[in-house]
mmCIF file of C-alpha atoms in Angstrom:
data_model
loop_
_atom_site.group_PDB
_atom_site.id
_atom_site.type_symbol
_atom_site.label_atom_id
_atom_site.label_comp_id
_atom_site.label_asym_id
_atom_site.label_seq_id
_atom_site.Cartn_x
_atom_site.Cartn_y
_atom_site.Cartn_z
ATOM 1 C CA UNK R 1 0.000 0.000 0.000
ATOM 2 C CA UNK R 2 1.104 3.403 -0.755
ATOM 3 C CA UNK R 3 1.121 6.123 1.870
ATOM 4 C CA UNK R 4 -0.422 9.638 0.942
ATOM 5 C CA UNK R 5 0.489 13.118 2.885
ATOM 6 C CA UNK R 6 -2.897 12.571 3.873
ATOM 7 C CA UNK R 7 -2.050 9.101 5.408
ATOM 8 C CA UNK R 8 1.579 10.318 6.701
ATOM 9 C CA UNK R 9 -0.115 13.009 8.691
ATOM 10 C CA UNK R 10 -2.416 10.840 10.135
ATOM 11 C CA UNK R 11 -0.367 8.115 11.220
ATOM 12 C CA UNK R 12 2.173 11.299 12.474
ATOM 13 C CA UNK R 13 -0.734 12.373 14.823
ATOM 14 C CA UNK R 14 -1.641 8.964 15.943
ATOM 15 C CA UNK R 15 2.258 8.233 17.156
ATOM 16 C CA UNK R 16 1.876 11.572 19.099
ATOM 17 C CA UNK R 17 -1.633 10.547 20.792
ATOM 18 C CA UNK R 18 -2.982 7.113 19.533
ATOM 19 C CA UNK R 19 -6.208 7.492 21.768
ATOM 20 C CA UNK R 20 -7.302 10.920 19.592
ATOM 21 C CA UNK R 21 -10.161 11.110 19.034
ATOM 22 C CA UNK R 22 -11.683 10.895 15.490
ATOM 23 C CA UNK R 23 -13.242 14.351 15.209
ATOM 24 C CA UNK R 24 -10.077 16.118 16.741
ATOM 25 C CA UNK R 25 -8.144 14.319 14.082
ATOM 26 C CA UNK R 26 -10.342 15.474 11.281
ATOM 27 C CA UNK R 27 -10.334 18.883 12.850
ATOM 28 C CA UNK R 28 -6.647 18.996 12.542
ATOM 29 C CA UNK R 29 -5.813 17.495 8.578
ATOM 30 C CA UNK R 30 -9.250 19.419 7.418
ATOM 31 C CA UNK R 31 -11.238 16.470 6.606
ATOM 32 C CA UNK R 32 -14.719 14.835 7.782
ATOM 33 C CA UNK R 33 -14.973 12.605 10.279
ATOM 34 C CA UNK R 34 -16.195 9.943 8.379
ATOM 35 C CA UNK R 35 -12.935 9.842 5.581
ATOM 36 C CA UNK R 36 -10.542 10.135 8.957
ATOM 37 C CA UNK R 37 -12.563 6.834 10.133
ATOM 38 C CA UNK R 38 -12.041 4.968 6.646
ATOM 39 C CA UNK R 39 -8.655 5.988 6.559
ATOM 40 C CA UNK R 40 -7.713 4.690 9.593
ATOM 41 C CA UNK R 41 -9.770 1.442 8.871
ATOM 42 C CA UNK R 42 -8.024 1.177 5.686
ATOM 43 C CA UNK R 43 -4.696 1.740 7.709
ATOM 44 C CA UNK R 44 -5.035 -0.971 9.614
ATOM 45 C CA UNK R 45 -6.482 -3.503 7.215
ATOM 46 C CA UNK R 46 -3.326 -3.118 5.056
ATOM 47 C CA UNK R 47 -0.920 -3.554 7.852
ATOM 48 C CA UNK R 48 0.336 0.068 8.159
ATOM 49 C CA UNK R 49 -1.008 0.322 11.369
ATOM 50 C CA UNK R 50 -0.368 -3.151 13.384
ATOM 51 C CA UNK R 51 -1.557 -1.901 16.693
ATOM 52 C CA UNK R 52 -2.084 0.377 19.433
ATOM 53 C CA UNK R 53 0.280 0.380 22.838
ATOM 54 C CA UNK R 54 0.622 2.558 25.802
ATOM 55 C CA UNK R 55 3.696 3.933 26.658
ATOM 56 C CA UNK R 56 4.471 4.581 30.747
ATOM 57 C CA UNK R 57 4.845 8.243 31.879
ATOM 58 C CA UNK R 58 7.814 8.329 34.283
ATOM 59 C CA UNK R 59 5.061 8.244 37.208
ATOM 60 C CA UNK R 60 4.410 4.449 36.430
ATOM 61 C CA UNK R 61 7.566 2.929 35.793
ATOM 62 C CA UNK R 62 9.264 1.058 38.420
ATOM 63 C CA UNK R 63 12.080 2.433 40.394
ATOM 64 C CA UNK R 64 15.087 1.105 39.875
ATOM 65 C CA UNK R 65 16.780 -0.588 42.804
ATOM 66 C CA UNK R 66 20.334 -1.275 44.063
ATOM 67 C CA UNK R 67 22.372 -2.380 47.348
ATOM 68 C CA UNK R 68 25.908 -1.048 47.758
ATOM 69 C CA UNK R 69 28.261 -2.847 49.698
ATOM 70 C CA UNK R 70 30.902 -0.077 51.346
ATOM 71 C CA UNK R 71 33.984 -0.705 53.832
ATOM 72 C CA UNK R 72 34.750 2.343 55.774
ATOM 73 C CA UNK R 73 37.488 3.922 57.483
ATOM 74 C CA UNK R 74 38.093 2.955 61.102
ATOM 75 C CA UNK R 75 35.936 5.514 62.903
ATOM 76 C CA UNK R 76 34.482 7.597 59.909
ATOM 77 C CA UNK R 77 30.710 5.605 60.419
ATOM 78 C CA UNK R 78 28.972 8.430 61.903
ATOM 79 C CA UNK R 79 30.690 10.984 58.830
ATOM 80 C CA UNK R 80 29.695 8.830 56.337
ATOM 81 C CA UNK R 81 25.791 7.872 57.756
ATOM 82 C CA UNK R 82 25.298 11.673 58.097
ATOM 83 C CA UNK R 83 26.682 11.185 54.045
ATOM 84 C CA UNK R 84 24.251 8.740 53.025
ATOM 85 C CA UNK R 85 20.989 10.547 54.996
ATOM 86 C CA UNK R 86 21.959 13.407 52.509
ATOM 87 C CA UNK R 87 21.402 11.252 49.400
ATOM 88 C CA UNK R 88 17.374 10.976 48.407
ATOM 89 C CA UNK R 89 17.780 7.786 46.677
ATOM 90 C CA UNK R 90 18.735 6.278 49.805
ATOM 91 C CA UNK R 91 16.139 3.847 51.699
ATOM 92 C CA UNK R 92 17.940 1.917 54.470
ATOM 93 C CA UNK R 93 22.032 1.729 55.896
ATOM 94 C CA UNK R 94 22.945 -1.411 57.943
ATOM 95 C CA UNK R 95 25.985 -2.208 59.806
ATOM 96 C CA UNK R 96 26.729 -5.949 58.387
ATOM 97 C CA UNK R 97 29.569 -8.607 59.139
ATOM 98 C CA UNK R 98 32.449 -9.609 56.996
ATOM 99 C CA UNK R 99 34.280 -8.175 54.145
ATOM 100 C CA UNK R 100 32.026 -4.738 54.302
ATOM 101 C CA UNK R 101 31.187 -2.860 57.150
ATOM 102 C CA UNK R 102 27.417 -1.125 55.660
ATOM 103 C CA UNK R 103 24.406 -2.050 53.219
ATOM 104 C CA UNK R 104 22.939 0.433 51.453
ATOM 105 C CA UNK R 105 19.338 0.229 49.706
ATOM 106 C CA UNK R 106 19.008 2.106 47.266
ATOM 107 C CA UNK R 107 16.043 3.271 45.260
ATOM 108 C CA UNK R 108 16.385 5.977 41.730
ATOM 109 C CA UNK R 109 13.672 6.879 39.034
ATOM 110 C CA UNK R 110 16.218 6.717 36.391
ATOM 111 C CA UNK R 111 19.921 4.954 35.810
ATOM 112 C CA UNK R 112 21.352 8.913 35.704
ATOM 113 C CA UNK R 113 20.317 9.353 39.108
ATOM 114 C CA UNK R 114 21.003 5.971 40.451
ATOM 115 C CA UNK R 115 24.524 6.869 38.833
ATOM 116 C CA UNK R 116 25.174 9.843 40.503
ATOM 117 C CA UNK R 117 23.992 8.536 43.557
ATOM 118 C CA UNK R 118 26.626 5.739 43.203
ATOM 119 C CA UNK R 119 29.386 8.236 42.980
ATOM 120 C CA UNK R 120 28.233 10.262 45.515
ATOM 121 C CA UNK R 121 28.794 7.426 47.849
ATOM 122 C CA UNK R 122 32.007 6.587 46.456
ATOM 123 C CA UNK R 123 33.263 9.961 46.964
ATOM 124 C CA UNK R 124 31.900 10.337 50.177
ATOM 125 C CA UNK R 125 35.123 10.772 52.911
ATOM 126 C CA UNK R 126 35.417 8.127 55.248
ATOM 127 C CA UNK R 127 34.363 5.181 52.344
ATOM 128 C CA UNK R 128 37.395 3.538 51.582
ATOM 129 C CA UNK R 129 35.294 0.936 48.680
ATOM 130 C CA UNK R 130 32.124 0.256 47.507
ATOM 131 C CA UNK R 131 30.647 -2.252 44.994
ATOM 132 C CA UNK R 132 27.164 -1.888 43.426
ATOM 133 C CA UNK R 133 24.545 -4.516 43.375
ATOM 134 C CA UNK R 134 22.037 -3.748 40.368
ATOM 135 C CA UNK R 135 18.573 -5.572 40.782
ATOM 136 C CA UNK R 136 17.033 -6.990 37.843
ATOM 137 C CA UNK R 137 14.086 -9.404 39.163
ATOM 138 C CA UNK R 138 12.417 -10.477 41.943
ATOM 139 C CA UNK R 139 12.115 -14.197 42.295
ATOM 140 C CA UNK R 140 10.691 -13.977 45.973
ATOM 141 C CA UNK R 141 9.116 -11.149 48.015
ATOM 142 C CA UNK R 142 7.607 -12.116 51.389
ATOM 143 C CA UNK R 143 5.960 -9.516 52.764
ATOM 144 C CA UNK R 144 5.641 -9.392 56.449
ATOM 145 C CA UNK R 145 1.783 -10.064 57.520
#
């Protein structure tokens, strides 16, 4: 099938706002309503237009989540707690056993702020190393009843 202006503009304001409705779409490529509806019927019947979707304001997606592992200097805890409290993406600190001294939760709307969080806490005085944790999937949530 060969696309018209007339076609290209319509599919144009579809991609912008595929739930338009038919009259505003007429309104705006100076046609009737009923030659916007056959156009899009014809659209679709001929495979131009396979579908509809709905694409996820920033409001609805997921946040992404992390856990950062950091060793700290010998006595620089409280510097670098009063550190993390500073940072908004961060939702818990615990003081764990072994090679690090603190787990950090972390929680970003976007991998450019979970980023700058990161380095934040790697710059942060008193944190001597840190290593990053990106989660992908949950396999198992319990929540506590």
């Amino acid at each position: 099938m060969q696309l018209d202006e007339t076609d290209s503009q319509l599919l144009s304001l579809l991609g912008e706002n595929a739930r338009a409705p038919v009259a505003t779409l007429a309104r705006k490529l100076g046609l009737a309503r009923t030659t916007v509806q056959a156009r899009i019927e014809r659209l679709e019947t001929s495979g131009a237009i396979a579908g509809y979707t709905l694409r996820l304001g920033d409001a609805a997606r997921p946040r992404l989540r992390a856990t950062a592992l950091i060793s700290i200097e010998l006595r620089a805890g409280p510097t670098v707690l009063d550190r993390l409290k500073s940072l908004p993406a961060v939702e818990s600190v615990h003081t764990c056993s072994g090679r690090f001294d603190l787990i950090v939760q972390l929680a970003a709307d976007s991998t450019a702020e979970l980023d700058d969080t990161l380095d934040n806490i790697g710059e942060a005085k008193g944190v001597k190393s840190s290593e990053s944790l990106i989660h992908l999937s949950t396999k198992l949530d319990r929540p506590r009843g």
